[in-house]
Every structure is written in C-alpha cells, then in structure tokens.
Coordinates of C-alpha atoms and ligand atoms in Angstrom, one line a residue:
M5 CA -3.4 7.7 6.0
C6 CA -2.3 11.1 6.5
G7 CA 0.9 12.6 4.7
I8 CA 3.6 14.8 5.6
T9 CA 5.5 17.4 3.7
G10 CA 8.5 20.3 5.0
Y11 CA 10.3 22.4 3.3
T12 CA 13.7 24.7 4.1
G13 CA 15.8 26.1 1.3
S14 CA 15.9 29.4 -0.8
G15 CA 13.0 29.5 -2.7
S16 CA 9.1 29.8 -1.2
A17 CA 8.0 27.2 0.9
L18 CA 4.5 27.3 -0.1
P19 CA 4.1 25.8 -3.2
F20 CA 6.3 23.3 -2.3
L21 CA 4.5 22.3 0.9
L22 CA 0.9 22.4 -1.4
Q23 CA 1.7 20.3 -4.3
G24 CA 3.7 17.8 -2.0
M25 CA 0.1 17.3 0.1
K26 CA -1.7 17.3 -2.8
C27 CA 0.5 14.4 -4.1
L28 CA -0.1 12.6 -0.4
E29 CA -3.9 13.3 -1.2
Y30 CA -4.4 9.5 -2.6
R31 CA -3.3 8.2 0.6
G32 CA -6.7 9.7 2.5
Y33 CA -7.1 12.7 4.2
D34 CA -10.2 13.9 6.4
S35 CA -8.5 17.2 7.0
A36 CA -5.1 19.9 6.2
G37 CA -2.8 21.9 7.4
I38 CA 0.0 23.6 7.3
T39 CA 2.8 25.6 9.3
L40 CA 5.6 28.7 7.7
V41 CA 7.9 29.7 10.3
D42 CA 10.1 32.9 10.0
A43 CA 10.7 35.4 12.9
S44 CA 7.2 34.6 14.2
M45 CA 5.7 31.5 13.2
T46 CA 2.1 30.8 10.9
T47 CA -0.4 28.2 11.3
W48 CA -3.3 27.3 9.3
K49 CA -5.6 24.4 9.0
A50 CA -9.3 23.0 7.2
K51 CA -11.2 20.4 7.5
G52 CA -12.1 18.3 4.3
R53 CA -10.0 19.1 1.4
I54 CA -6.8 20.8 1.2
T55 CA -9.4 23.2 -1.7
E56 CA -10.8 24.3 1.9
L57 CA -7.0 25.4 3.2
E58 CA -6.0 26.9 0.2
K59 CA -9.1 29.3 0.6
M60 CA -7.4 30.7 3.6
L61 CA -4.0 31.3 2.4
D62 CA -2.6 34.9 0.6
A63 CA 0.1 32.8 -1.5
E64 CA 1.5 35.8 -3.0
H65 CA 2.1 37.1 0.4
C66 CA 3.8 34.2 1.7
P67 CA 7.5 34.2 1.4
E68 CA 8.3 31.9 3.8
H69 CA 11.6 29.5 2.7
T70 CA 10.3 26.9 5.8
G71 CA 7.6 24.7 6.3
I72 CA 5.6 22.1 7.1
G73 CA 2.3 21.0 5.9
H74 CA 0.2 18.2 6.8
T75 CA -2.8 15.8 5.7
R76 CA -4.5 14.5 8.3
W77 CA -6.7 10.7 8.5
A78 CA -8.1 10.8 11.5
T79 CA -7.0 8.1 14.6
H80 CA -7.8 10.2 17.8
G81 CA -10.5 12.8 17.7
V82 CA -12.7 13.6 14.9
P83 CA -11.7 14.7 11.9
S84 CA -11.8 18.5 12.7
Q85 CA -10.0 22.4 12.2
L86 CA -8.2 22.0 16.5
N87 CA -7.5 17.9 15.8
A88 CA -5.9 19.3 12.2
H89 CA -2.2 19.2 12.1
P90 CA 0.7 21.0 12.9
H91 CA 0.3 21.7 16.5
N92 CA 1.6 23.9 18.4
N93 CA 3.2 24.4 21.3
M94 CA 1.2 27.2 24.0
D95 CA 3.1 30.3 22.5
D96 CA 3.4 29.6 19.1
T97 CA 7.2 29.4 18.5
I98 CA 7.6 25.2 18.1
S99 CA 5.1 23.8 15.2
I100 CA 5.0 20.1 14.7
I101 CA 2.8 17.4 12.2
H102 CA 2.6 13.7 13.0
N103 CA 1.6 10.1 11.4
G104 CA 1.1 7.7 13.5
I105 CA -0.4 6.7 17.1
I106 CA 1.5 7.5 20.3
E107 CA 0.3 5.1 22.6
N108 CA 1.2 6.8 25.8
Y109 CA -0.2 9.7 25.1
V110 CA -2.4 9.5 27.7
E111 CA 0.3 9.0 30.4
L112 CA 2.4 11.3 29.2
K113 CA -0.6 14.2 28.9
R114 CA -1.5 13.5 31.9
E115 CA 1.8 14.4 33.0
L116 CA 2.2 17.7 30.4
T117 CA -0.9 18.6 31.9
G118 CA 0.1 18.6 35.8
K119 CA 3.6 21.3 34.6
G120 CA 0.7 23.9 33.1
Y121 CA 0.9 22.6 29.5
V122 CA -2.8 23.3 28.2
F123 CA -3.9 21.4 25.2
S124 CA -6.3 22.8 22.8
S125 CA -7.5 18.8 20.4
Q126 CA -8.4 15.3 21.0
T127 CA -5.4 13.9 19.4
D128 CA -3.0 11.7 20.0
S129 CA 0.3 13.8 18.6
E130 CA -0.5 17.2 19.9
V131 CA 1.6 15.4 23.3
V132 CA 4.6 15.6 21.1
V133 CA 4.8 19.6 20.3
H134 CA 4.6 19.7 24.5
L135 CA 6.9 17.7 25.9
I136 CA 9.3 18.5 22.6
D137 CA 8.8 21.6 24.6
D138 CA 9.1 21.2 27.5
C139 CA 12.5 19.1 27.0
F140 CA 13.5 22.5 25.1
R141 CA 13.1 24.5 27.8
E142 CA 14.8 21.3 30.3
N143 CA 17.9 20.8 27.4
G144 CA 19.0 25.2 27.0
H145 CA 17.5 25.7 24.0
D146 CA 19.5 22.3 21.8
M147 CA 16.0 21.5 19.3
L148 CA 18.6 18.1 18.4
K149 CA 18.8 17.1 22.3
A150 CA 15.3 17.7 23.2
L151 CA 14.5 15.3 19.8
E152 CA 16.5 13.1 21.3
T153 CA 14.8 13.3 25.1
A154 CA 12.0 13.4 23.5
V155 CA 11.9 10.6 21.2
K156 CA 12.9 8.1 23.9
R157 CA 9.5 9.3 25.8
L158 CA 7.6 8.3 23.0
Q159 CA 5.7 4.8 22.2
G160 CA 4.1 3.8 19.7
S161 CA 4.8 4.9 16.0
F162 CA 5.9 8.0 15.1
A163 CA 7.4 10.2 11.7
L164 CA 7.7 13.0 12.8
C165 CA 8.5 17.3 10.7
I166 CA 9.2 20.0 13.5
V167 CA 10.3 23.4 12.7
T168 CA 10.6 26.2 15.7
T169 CA 11.3 30.3 14.8
Y170 CA 14.6 29.7 17.1
E171 CA 15.8 28.3 13.9
K172 CA 14.0 29.3 11.0
D173 CA 15.7 28.0 8.4
K174 CA 15.7 24.2 9.9
V175 CA 13.4 21.3 9.3
Y176 CA 13.7 18.8 11.9
C177 CA 13.0 15.1 11.5
A178 CA 12.6 11.8 13.2
K179 CA 10.8 8.5 12.7
K180 CA 9.8 5.3 13.6
E181 CA 7.9 2.7 12.8
S182 CA 5.9 5.0 9.8
P183 CA 7.9 6.5 6.3
L184 CA 9.4 8.7 6.1
V185 CA 12.1 10.6 3.4
L186 CA 14.6 13.4 2.5
G187 CA 15.3 14.8 0.2
H188 CA 17.6 17.1 -1.3
S189 CA 18.6 19.9 -4.3
A190 CA 20.6 22.7 -5.7
E191 CA 17.4 24.8 -4.2
G192 CA 17.1 22.9 -0.3
S193 CA 16.1 20.2 1.4
F194 CA 12.7 18.5 1.5
C195 CA 11.0 15.8 3.5
A196 CA 7.4 12.9 3.4
S197 CA 5.8 10.4 3.8
D198 CA 5.9 9.3 0.5
P199 CA 8.7 9.6 -2.5
T200 CA 5.8 10.8 -4.8
A201 CA 5.9 14.6 -3.1
L202 CA 9.4 15.0 -4.0
L203 CA 9.9 14.2 -7.7
A204 CA 8.6 17.2 -9.2
Y205 CA 11.6 19.1 -6.8
T206 CA 14.6 15.5 -7.0
R207 CA 14.8 12.6 -7.4
E208 CA 17.6 12.2 -4.7
I209 CA 16.2 10.6 -2.4
L210 CA 16.8 9.1 1.3
A211 CA 14.6 7.3 3.4
M212 CA 15.2 7.4 6.9
E213 CA 15.6 4.2 9.1
D214 CA 13.7 4.3 12.4
G215 CA 15.3 5.1 15.1
Q216 CA 16.9 8.2 13.2
I217 CA 16.9 12.4 13.7
A218 CA 17.3 14.5 10.2
V219 CA 18.1 17.9 10.3
L220 CA 17.1 19.3 6.9
T221 CA 18.8 22.6 6.2
R222 CA 18.9 24.5 3.2
D223 CA 22.7 22.8 1.8
R224 CA 22.1 20.4 4.0
I225 CA 20.9 17.2 5.6
E226 CA 22.7 15.6 8.6
L227 CA 21.6 12.4 10.7
Y228 CA 21.7 10.8 13.8
D229 CA 20.6 8.1 16.7
F230 CA 18.4 8.9 19.0
E231 CA 21.1 9.1 21.2
G232 CA 22.7 11.8 18.6
N233 CA 25.2 10.3 17.2
P234 CA 25.9 11.6 13.7
L235 CA 25.4 8.9 10.9
P236 CA 26.0 8.9 6.8
V237 CA 23.8 10.4 4.7
S238 CA 23.8 8.6 1.5
F239 CA 20.7 9.6 -1.7
V240 CA 19.5 7.1 -3.9
H241 CA 18.4 7.9 -7.7
Y242 CA 14.7 7.1 -7.7
P243 CA 13.8 5.7 -10.7
Y244 CA 10.6 7.3 -11.6
D245 CA 9.8 10.7 -12.5
A246 CA 6.8 13.2 -11.0
E247 CA 5.0 12.2 -14.8
S248 CA 5.0 8.4 -14.2
A249 CA 3.2 10.2 -10.8
Q250 CA 0.5 11.6 -12.4
Q251 CA -2.5 11.8 -14.0
G252 CA -1.2 11.7 -17.2
G253 CA -5.1 12.3 -19.5
Y254 CA -7.1 9.1 -17.5
D255 CA -10.0 9.8 -15.9
S256 CA -9.0 8.7 -12.5
F257 CA -5.4 7.3 -11.3
M258 CA -7.2 4.0 -11.3
R259 CA -8.3 4.1 -15.7
K260 CA -4.7 5.3 -15.9
E261 CA -2.9 2.1 -14.0
I262 CA -5.7 -0.7 -15.0
H263 CA -4.5 0.0 -18.4
E264 CA -0.5 0.9 -17.5
Q265 CA -0.7 -3.1 -16.7
P266 CA 1.0 -4.3 -19.5
D267 CA 4.6 -2.1 -18.9
A268 CA 4.3 -2.9 -15.4
I269 CA 4.4 -6.8 -16.3
R270 CA 6.9 -5.9 -19.1
G271 CA 8.7 -3.9 -16.2
T272 CA 8.9 -6.9 -12.9
L273 CA 9.7 -9.2 -15.9
R274 CA 12.5 -7.0 -16.8
G275 CA 16.3 -8.9 -16.1
R276 CA 14.4 -11.6 -14.7
F277 CA 15.3 -14.7 -17.3
D278 CA 18.7 -15.2 -18.8
A279 CA 19.3 -16.4 -22.6
E280 CA 18.4 -19.7 -21.9
D281 CA 15.4 -18.1 -20.2
H282 CA 16.3 -19.9 -17.6
L283 CA 15.0 -17.7 -14.4
I284 CA 17.0 -15.6 -11.8
M285 CA 16.2 -14.8 -8.8
D286 CA 19.5 -13.8 -7.2
E287 CA 17.3 -13.1 -3.8
I288 CA 15.9 -16.0 -2.9
E289 CA 19.2 -17.5 -4.4
S290 CA 21.0 -16.0 -2.0
L291 CA 18.8 -16.5 0.9
N292 CA 20.8 -18.3 3.8
L293 CA 17.8 -21.2 4.4
D294 CA 18.4 -24.5 4.7
W295 CA 16.3 -25.9 1.7
D296 CA 16.2 -29.4 2.8
H297 CA 14.8 -28.9 6.4
L298 CA 11.9 -26.1 5.4
H299 CA 9.1 -27.5 6.6
R300 CA 6.5 -24.9 6.2
V301 CA 5.0 -21.3 3.8
Y302 CA 4.2 -18.6 4.9
F303 CA 2.7 -16.4 2.4
I304 CA 1.4 -13.5 5.1
A305 CA -0.4 -10.0 3.7
C306 CA -3.2 -7.8 4.0
G307 CA -6.1 -6.7 1.7
T308 CA -5.4 -7.1 -2.3
A309 CA -1.9 -8.6 -1.7
Y310 CA -3.6 -11.4 1.0
H311 CA -5.3 -12.4 -1.9
A312 CA -2.6 -12.5 -4.0
S313 CA -0.4 -14.2 -1.2
I314 CA -3.3 -17.1 -1.5
Y315 CA -2.9 -17.4 -5.0
G316 CA 0.5 -17.5 -5.0
R317 CA 0.0 -20.2 -1.6
T318 CA -2.1 -22.2 -3.8
L319 CA 0.4 -22.4 -6.7
L320 CA 3.1 -23.6 -4.3
Q321 CA 1.8 -26.3 -2.4
R322 CA 0.7 -28.3 -5.7
A323 CA 4.0 -27.7 -7.2
A324 CA 6.5 -28.7 -4.1
H325 CA 4.1 -30.9 -1.6
I326 CA 5.2 -28.2 0.8
S327 CA 2.6 -27.2 3.6
C328 CA 2.0 -23.3 2.4
I329 CA -0.5 -21.1 4.2
A330 CA -1.8 -17.6 3.3
E331 CA -2.8 -15.6 6.3
P332 CA -3.9 -11.9 7.0
A333 CA -1.8 -9.9 8.2
S334 CA -3.3 -8.6 10.6
E335 CA -4.4 -12.0 12.2
F336 CA -1.2 -14.0 11.9
R337 CA 0.5 -11.9 15.4
Y338 CA -2.6 -13.4 17.3
E339 CA -2.1 -17.5 16.6
D340 CA 0.5 -17.7 17.7
P341 CA 2.1 -19.8 14.0
I342 CA 4.0 -21.9 14.1
V343 CA 6.7 -20.4 12.8
D344 CA 10.8 -21.1 13.1
E345 CA 13.8 -21.3 11.1
H346 CA 12.0 -23.9 9.5
T347 CA 9.6 -21.6 7.9
L348 CA 9.9 -19.1 4.7
C349 CA 7.2 -16.5 5.5
I350 CA 7.4 -14.7 2.2
F351 CA 5.3 -10.3 2.6
V352 CA 3.7 -9.5 0.2
S353 CA 2.7 -5.0 0.8
Q354 CA 2.4 -2.7 -2.1
S355 CA 3.7 0.2 -0.6
G356 CA 5.9 -2.1 2.0
E357 CA 4.4 -0.2 5.2
T358 CA 1.3 -1.9 5.7
A359 CA 1.8 -1.3 9.8
D360 CA -0.3 -5.3 10.3
T361 CA 2.6 -6.8 7.5
L362 CA 5.1 -5.3 10.1
A363 CA 4.2 -6.9 12.8
A364 CA 4.1 -9.9 10.8
V365 CA 7.7 -9.5 9.1
R366 CA 8.3 -8.7 13.6
L367 CA 7.0 -11.7 14.8
A368 CA 8.5 -14.0 11.9
R369 CA 12.2 -12.7 12.3
E370 CA 11.9 -12.5 16.0
R371 CA 11.6 -16.5 15.4
H372 CA 14.2 -16.7 13.1
A373 CA 11.9 -18.0 10.4
A374 CA 13.6 -16.7 7.0
T375 CA 12.3 -14.0 5.6
I376 CA 11.3 -12.1 2.3
A377 CA 9.2 -9.0 1.2
L378 CA 7.7 -8.6 -2.1
T379 CA 7.1 -4.9 -2.8
N380 CA 6.9 -2.0 -4.9
V381 CA 8.3 0.8 -3.3
L382 CA 12.2 1.4 -3.4
G383 CA 13.6 1.4 0.1
S384 CA 10.3 1.1 2.3
S385 CA 10.5 -0.2 5.5
I386 CA 9.6 -4.2 4.8
S387 CA 12.3 -4.3 2.8
R388 CA 14.9 -3.1 5.7
M389 CA 13.4 -5.4 7.8
C390 CA 13.3 -8.9 5.1
D391 CA 16.2 -11.1 4.8
A392 CA 15.3 -10.5 0.6
T393 CA 13.7 -8.0 -1.3
I394 CA 11.9 -9.4 -4.6
Y395 CA 10.6 -6.1 -6.4
T396 CA 7.1 -5.5 -8.4
C397 CA 8.1 -2.7 -11.0
A398 CA 5.3 -1.5 -11.9
G399 CA 5.9 2.6 -10.6
P400 CA 4.3 4.3 -8.5
E401 CA 0.9 3.5 -8.1
I402 CA -1.9 6.2 -6.8
A403 CA -5.7 4.7 -6.4
V404 CA -6.1 3.5 -3.4
A405 CA -8.1 0.1 -5.1
S406 CA -5.0 -1.5 -6.2
T407 CA -4.4 -2.6 -9.7
K408 CA -1.5 -2.7 -10.9
A409 CA 0.3 -3.4 -8.0
Y410 CA -2.0 -6.8 -7.7
T411 CA -1.6 -8.1 -11.1
T412 CA 2.9 -7.7 -10.6
Q413 CA 2.1 -10.0 -7.8
L414 CA 0.8 -12.3 -8.8
V415 CA 3.1 -12.4 -12.1
M416 CA 6.1 -12.6 -9.1
L417 CA 4.4 -14.7 -7.1
V418 CA 4.9 -16.6 -10.0
C419 CA 8.5 -16.3 -10.5
I420 CA 9.0 -16.6 -6.5
D421 CA 6.8 -19.8 -6.6
L422 CA 9.2 -21.6 -9.6
K423 CA 12.2 -20.8 -8.1
I424 CA 11.7 -22.4 -4.3
A425 CA 10.2 -25.2 -6.2
E426 CA 13.7 -25.5 -7.8
K427 CA 15.5 -25.5 -4.2
L428 CA 13.1 -27.8 -3.5
H429 CA 13.6 -30.2 -5.9
A430 CA 10.4 -30.4 -6.5
V431 CA 9.3 -30.1 -10.3
F432 CA 7.1 -27.8 -11.5
P433 CA 4.4 -28.9 -13.4
E434 CA 4.2 -27.3 -17.4
E435 CA 7.8 -25.1 -16.4
E436 CA 8.9 -24.3 -19.1
K437 CA 5.2 -23.2 -20.9
I438 CA 4.8 -21.3 -17.9
I439 CA 7.6 -19.2 -18.5
R440 CA 7.1 -18.9 -21.9
S441 CA 3.9 -17.7 -21.1
L442 CA 4.8 -14.8 -18.5
K443 CA 6.4 -13.5 -21.4
E444 CA 3.9 -13.3 -23.1
L445 CA 1.6 -11.6 -20.6
P446 CA 2.3 -8.0 -21.8
Q447 CA 0.1 -8.9 -25.2
I448 CA -2.6 -10.7 -23.2
V449 CA -3.5 -7.9 -21.1
E450 CA -3.2 -5.8 -23.6
K451 CA -5.7 -8.0 -25.6
T452 CA -8.3 -8.3 -22.3
L453 CA -8.1 -4.1 -22.1
D454 CA -9.6 -4.4 -26.2
L455 CA -12.8 -5.7 -24.1
E456 CA -13.7 -2.8 -22.3
A457 CA -16.5 -1.6 -23.9
Q458 CA -18.0 -5.6 -22.8
I459 CA -17.6 -4.9 -19.5
E460 CA -18.6 -1.2 -19.5
E461 CA -21.7 -2.8 -20.7
Y462 CA -22.4 -5.4 -18.1
A463 CA -21.4 -2.7 -15.7
G464 CA -24.6 -1.5 -16.4
L465 CA -26.7 -3.9 -14.3
L466 CA -24.7 -4.0 -11.0
V467 CA -24.9 0.6 -10.7
D468 CA -28.1 0.0 -9.0
Q469 CA -27.6 -2.9 -7.6
H470 CA -27.2 -3.5 -2.6
D471 CA -25.2 -6.3 -3.9
A472 CA -22.9 -8.7 -5.7
Y473 CA -22.1 -12.4 -5.4
F474 CA -18.1 -12.9 -6.9
I475 CA -17.2 -16.9 -6.9
G476 CA -15.2 -19.2 -8.3
R477 CA -13.1 -22.6 -7.9
Q478 CA -9.4 -22.7 -7.0
L479 CA -7.0 -20.3 -8.5
D480 CA -10.4 -18.9 -9.5
Y481 CA -10.9 -18.3 -5.7
P482 CA -9.0 -15.1 -5.0
T483 CA -10.0 -13.5 -8.3
A484 CA -13.5 -13.7 -7.1
L485 CA -12.3 -12.4 -4.1
E486 CA -10.4 -9.3 -5.5
G487 CA -13.1 -8.4 -7.9
A488 CA -15.9 -8.2 -4.4
L489 CA -12.8 -6.0 -3.0
K490 CA -12.5 -4.0 -5.9
L491 CA -16.2 -3.2 -6.7
K492 CA -16.7 -3.0 -2.0
E493 CA -14.0 -0.4 -2.4
I494 CA -14.3 1.9 -5.2
S495 CA -17.9 1.9 -6.1
Y496 CA -20.3 0.9 -2.3
V497 CA -21.9 -1.9 -4.0
H498 CA -21.9 -4.7 -1.1
A499 CA -20.3 -7.4 -2.8
D500 CA -19.1 -10.9 -1.0
A501 CA -16.9 -14.5 -2.5
Y502 CA -17.0 -17.6 -2.2
Y503 CA -15.7 -21.0 -3.6
A504 CA -18.4 -21.5 -6.1
G505 CA -19.1 -24.9 -4.2
E506 CA -19.8 -23.4 -0.8
L507 CA -22.7 -20.9 -2.6
K508 CA -25.2 -23.9 -2.1
H509 CA -24.5 -24.0 1.8
G510 CA -26.3 -20.9 2.2
P511 CA -25.1 -17.5 0.8
I512 CA -28.0 -19.0 -2.2
A513 CA -30.7 -17.8 0.2
L514 CA -29.8 -14.2 -0.8
I515 CA -30.3 -14.9 -5.1
E516 CA -33.2 -13.4 -6.0
P517 CA -34.2 -12.1 -9.6
D518 CA -31.7 -9.7 -10.6
T519 CA -29.3 -10.5 -8.5
V520 CA -25.8 -10.4 -9.8
V521 CA -23.5 -13.3 -10.0
V522 CA -20.1 -12.4 -11.6
A523 CA -19.3 -16.5 -12.1
I524 CA -14.8 -17.2 -13.0
A525 CA -14.4 -20.9 -14.4
T526 CA -10.6 -20.7 -15.7
Q527 CA -9.9 -23.6 -14.6
K528 CA -10.5 -26.6 -16.6
D529 CA -11.1 -29.8 -14.5
V530 CA -13.0 -27.3 -11.8
A531 CA -15.0 -25.8 -14.0
S532 CA -17.9 -27.7 -14.7
K533 CA -18.9 -28.1 -11.5
T534 CA -18.4 -23.8 -11.2
F535 CA -21.2 -24.5 -14.5
S536 CA -23.0 -26.4 -12.1
N537 CA -23.2 -23.9 -9.1
M538 CA -24.1 -20.7 -11.8
Q539 CA -27.2 -22.7 -12.9
E540 CA -28.5 -22.6 -9.5
T541 CA -28.3 -18.9 -9.8
L542 CA -29.4 -18.7 -13.0
A543 CA -32.2 -21.2 -12.1
R544 CA -33.5 -18.4 -8.9
G545 CA -33.6 -14.9 -11.5
A546 CA -30.0 -14.1 -11.2
N547 CA -28.2 -12.3 -14.4
V548 CA -24.9 -13.9 -14.4
I549 CA -21.4 -12.5 -15.8
F550 CA -19.1 -15.2 -17.0
L551 CA -16.1 -14.3 -17.3
T552 CA -13.9 -18.5 -19.2
D553 CA -11.3 -19.2 -21.2
A554 CA -11.5 -19.4 -25.0
D555 CA -12.6 -22.1 -26.1
T556 CA -15.4 -23.2 -23.0
D557 CA -18.4 -23.8 -24.1
A558 CA -20.6 -21.1 -22.5
R559 CA -24.0 -21.9 -24.8
D560 CA -26.4 -22.0 -21.4
F561 CA -25.1 -18.2 -21.1
R562 CA -26.4 -14.7 -22.0
R563 CA -23.4 -12.6 -20.2
V564 CA -20.2 -14.3 -21.4
V565 CA -16.4 -12.9 -21.5
R566 CA -13.5 -14.9 -23.3
I567 CA -10.3 -13.8 -21.5
P568 CA -7.8 -14.2 -24.5
A569 CA -5.9 -16.4 -24.8
C570 CA -3.9 -17.4 -21.7
M571 CA -2.8 -20.6 -19.5
E572 CA -4.9 -21.6 -17.0
A573 CA -2.4 -21.6 -14.6
L574 CA -2.4 -17.4 -15.1
A575 CA -5.5 -16.8 -16.6
P576 CA -5.9 -15.5 -12.6
I577 CA -4.1 -12.1 -14.6
P578 CA -5.7 -11.0 -16.8
A579 CA -9.5 -12.1 -15.3
A580 CA -8.5 -9.7 -12.1
V581 CA -8.1 -7.4 -15.3
L582 CA -11.3 -7.3 -16.1
L583 CA -12.9 -7.2 -12.6
Q584 CA -10.9 -4.1 -12.4
E585 CA -12.7 -2.5 -14.8
L586 CA -16.4 -3.9 -13.9
A587 CA -15.4 -2.7 -10.6
Y588 CA -14.1 1.1 -12.6
F589 CA -17.1 0.9 -15.1
T590 CA -19.9 0.4 -12.4
A591 CA -18.5 3.0 -9.6
K592 CA -18.0 6.3 -13.5
G593 CA -21.6 4.8 -13.5
K594 CA -22.9 6.0 -10.0
G595 CA -21.0 8.4 -10.4
C596 CA -18.6 7.9 -6.9
D597 CA -15.2 9.7 -6.6
I598 CA -13.5 6.8 -7.9
D599 CA -9.5 7.7 -6.3
K600 CA -10.4 8.4 -3.2
P601 CA -13.2 6.0 -2.3
R602 CA -14.6 6.8 1.1
N603 CA -12.7 6.1 4.8
L604 CA -10.2 4.4 2.9
A605 CA -6.2 5.6 3.4
K606 CA -3.4 3.5 0.8
S607 CA -0.8 3.3 3.0
V608 CA -2.8 1.9 6.4
T609 CA 0.1 3.0 8.3
V610 CA -2.0 2.3 11.6
E611 CA -3.3 -1.3 13.3
Ligands
AGP4 C1 -6.6 -2.2 -2.6 O1 -7.0 -2.5 -3.6 C2 -6.8 -1.8 -1.2 N1 -7.1 -0.4 -1.2 C3 -5.7 -2.9 0.1 O2 -6.6 -3.6 0.4 C4 -4.5 -2.7 0.8 O3 -4.6 -3.6 -0.4 C5 -4.2 -3.4 2.0 O4 -4.2 -2.2 2.7 C6 -2.4 -3.4 1.8 O5 -1.8 -2.5 1.6 P1 -0.5 -3.0 0.7 O6 -0.1 -3.4 -0.6 O7 0.0 -1.6 0.5 O8 0.6 -3.4 2.6

C-alpha cells in the first residue's frame, strides 16, 4: 500500500526521501511524488516506478532541507500523474501526502467546492489539503491549530504529512488507523509509514498512536493529541539495522527471506525455554482471563496469516478439546461472531497493520474478549490494541509474498497452543517431544533448503501450466492452501487447494493429462487416504509432485520430495518452505517480478 516519507534537517531532504521511498517500494505502488519546500515549493509526480520520478528531478540542484515523498497504490482514482501525491493547495503553499481512505471525502469536496476550492485529481486525499488550507485561514495562519481542526472533520483512516512554505523548516504529521513512525538523529527528524525507510538514518524510532499530531523540526519532535495538548515523546531503539532490510546478494528479497528461515526460527524461539525446557510465555501468563470459564478460542487473520491460523486452531482443538475457530478477518466482523468475555481471540498479522485484522480486533475488544496479537513488527498498531503481544522475531520481511513470517507464525502458534493447553489443564500430546523438536527445527529447515535443486526441477512442470492443484488433509491442509497462495501470488499460475478427500466431489473434473497436482502427506494417520486421492489424479494423467516424510512408502510416485526427519506436528513448517521454493522457481522460470507481484501490496491498510 502507499508509502510515506518526510524529512527536515541540516542535510538536503531529497536523498532521504528517495531512499525511503525505495525502501517502501515493496509495499506496492503505481505512482510516486515528492514536494521540496523552501521559500517556495516544488512538486514532482510520475506514474509508474520511482525511476520515472528520478528522471524528472535535477538532484544536484535540490538543496532544500525539508520535504515529503509518497508512493501511491490507487484506491480512489486511476493510477496517473494527476492522482499521484503530494497534493497541493491552490497557491502552492501547502503540500500533503496521505495514506488511508477519507470516507467522507464526497461531502467535504462538495463543501470546499462551494467555498471556491478547485480540485485537480480524482482522489479522496486531495480534500485534505484544501480542508487544511481552509482551516489554516480560519485559524490565523496557525498550522497546528489548522491541523487540529481539520483532522476532526476527517472520517476514515489517515497517516498525513504536511509541509508549508509558511514554515519551511517543519513537517507536520497526523495519524489515525494508518501507520506512521517518526525518527530523530543529530541530523534532523524523519517520518515514514514503515521503520525500514528510516533505518539507514536512525534506529531511534517512535510509532505514532491514533489521535496524535507531530511537529518535526531539525532539533526535535513534538507530539500533541487532537485537542492540542502536548504529549511525552519517547523513542524505542529499533533492533534491526538497514543491512537486514537489504537484499544481501540474493536475486530477490523473497529468496533471501526463504533462506533466512533457520535464523528467523532461531530468533523467534530465543528466550522461550528455561533451563528445564519449560516454555516461557509471560505474555499469556499475565493475560487477565478466567481460564476456567473459557468457552472458545478464535484465530483471526488474513491471507498467509490466516493459513497459519488454521494450523494453530487445528493443533489447539486437538490438544485442549475446546472449541477453536479460524476465521478470515475480512469476514469475522460481518458474521455476528459468538464473542464475549469467555472468548480468547488470537490475531495473527505479520505487519500488524492489516486493516481487516485491526477492525476485527476492535470488534473483539468491544465484546470484552481477551485479545492476543501475534505479529512481526515491533510497535505496530495491532500490538498497541491487544491485551498481549507476542512477537515472531523473523526480522523485516520485505517481499510481498510472506515466507519467514509464515513459518515463524507456525512456530509461535505451537508455543501459544502449548501454553493455552497448560492453562486449561489439558495434556498436550507428546509435549516434551514437541519442545525438543522445536529446538531442532532450524537445522531441519536448513536441511530442507538443501532440497532446492529437486524443487527447481519440478517447478519446470509448472512454468507453462495455467492451473495447479494442491491437496492435503488435517495439518497438511493449511500447507496446501499456503502453497497454492504462494504460487498464485508470484507466478500467476492459477492454483487451488482442497482437502484431499474433497477432490472427488467436484474438482477432479478439472484433472487432465499433465495437470500438476501437488500432494502433501506428512500426517501418518491420514496419509494412506491421501494416497488414494493421489492415485485418482494419476489415473487421469496428472503430474503429481508428492511431499512426504522420510520413511513413507512412496514407490508408486515418480516425483517424491522427502521432508527431512521431523515430528509430524511440526512437518508443515519444512513442507511450507518447499512450497515457497516451488512458487519461487516457477515465478523465476516465467520471468516474473518476484518481489513486486502485480496488484498486490505488502501491507494492506485498506479494508
Ligand atoms: C502473503 O504472501 C500475502 N502477501 C498476504 O496474504 C498477507 O499474508 C496478508 O495480506 C496479511 O498480512 P499481515 O500478515 O501483514 O496481516
């Protein structure tokens, strides 16, 4: 989704703005723009990549110390130069960039048009600059007051950065339901929609809360609430450096992140076991919840994180015999879910900023459920909304296709489930063995990565295909869903996932000679059933790629990938790694832009 950068300091603003926008490219965008401000302001905008914008700029002659930059992902109005941000007021004295959606823009536009304001774009965002201009005039040219008045008129979500020729050494920011982080160093002050854009300049970061306005100057950052009351400012030292957000020799971030999984899992498990191998989950211990009267547990998320949720719910329901439901966040709110003070809701979100997931958190809180966030981003919105936050320490995930976030979510969901089962006095089957196996997982994933030549060869089968089918049962089903999603996202091969037993109830009609079927059978008690379903596809000429464990008899199948020895409950983790690689090599074989698949955004901050 859209990316925001802003700078004011002793250096020139342009280098920071451009590098920040490039860091945010992974979020997905279709146009880009920059405003630099001095006694007057200049705005450049281009449709397409940032390189198109750079062609318009004469970087050597841009000494301005203050500016804002934006990458836009169209929601209202087509991708075009006119609709790109920044948007300026009519006399080019105020310039704004905006992430989010202004829900009442039609009525505001009508009102402002009535006052003589002329709009030049089709966006909802442009109303913001004219509204601020109007409030600025009405508040005696006091920008802070103008902003306080304007934000109260805006319905919807916004992260805003504003510069003005009236105060050429300031950047103003405001936030509601769209992420915005601030940073400060001896050189000046910075803002961005994501900490990765700041890391080359500072690791002292402050995540703005909803309902806050910030005023950035070279020497400091001031924070206010929407009533203008000053608020304390405190920075958190961000644990990752700029290097960890760079590509580091790999041909894509996705490939790098696939290979980072052993370390990501190590990092996620660090500090989670005491000397006697007891699980440490203080976040759950300190939850204010009447465990003896807990009726149900919801796992709520979107996309890949939703697949992780299905895995988490299946494991927990089996172990604790409590009702566990996995629900896509985009549906949860509209189902009138049975959520009350006897409900625990676990929200899974890599970014912690997914609008649908945050909306689901709000509903759960309104209904007095206990809430846990499982996220990868320190200080993300979700972490500030839930009763407890548990982090996957996977490091920054830049590629749009989620990889290391998924496997670390699975790892942490196992830990969460173990702890919940303990709180419910349930005996988790093979608990000690699971803990031992969790600790061995980084090595298992390393060995899994050694299988990539085989996966690359099988990806060759998919490169010219229009469709592929992924099947699995029980804990292999979320793996099938995730494998299909990865393939669709980055290679554009249409892929569907089914419970293996469902195939014969319809989808088998689509199987014809050379159709690729990816079958996953790591769960022994249902593996033989999955074999039968695989045979049904073989009989119709399918090319079956079979992922299974180290010792299953697979002599009937030609293409067998054996997951390194791993406990059954954890086998979906290495299996997911293999399917990530299958998608990666297929996309590479097709020449796709792996890190920036069409139409997708890393952080989906609109509903
Ligand atoms: C993952 O490959 C996807 N790009 C997408 O499904 C993603 O998992 C989903 O949008 C949820 O994001 P979140 O984990 O940041 O909430």
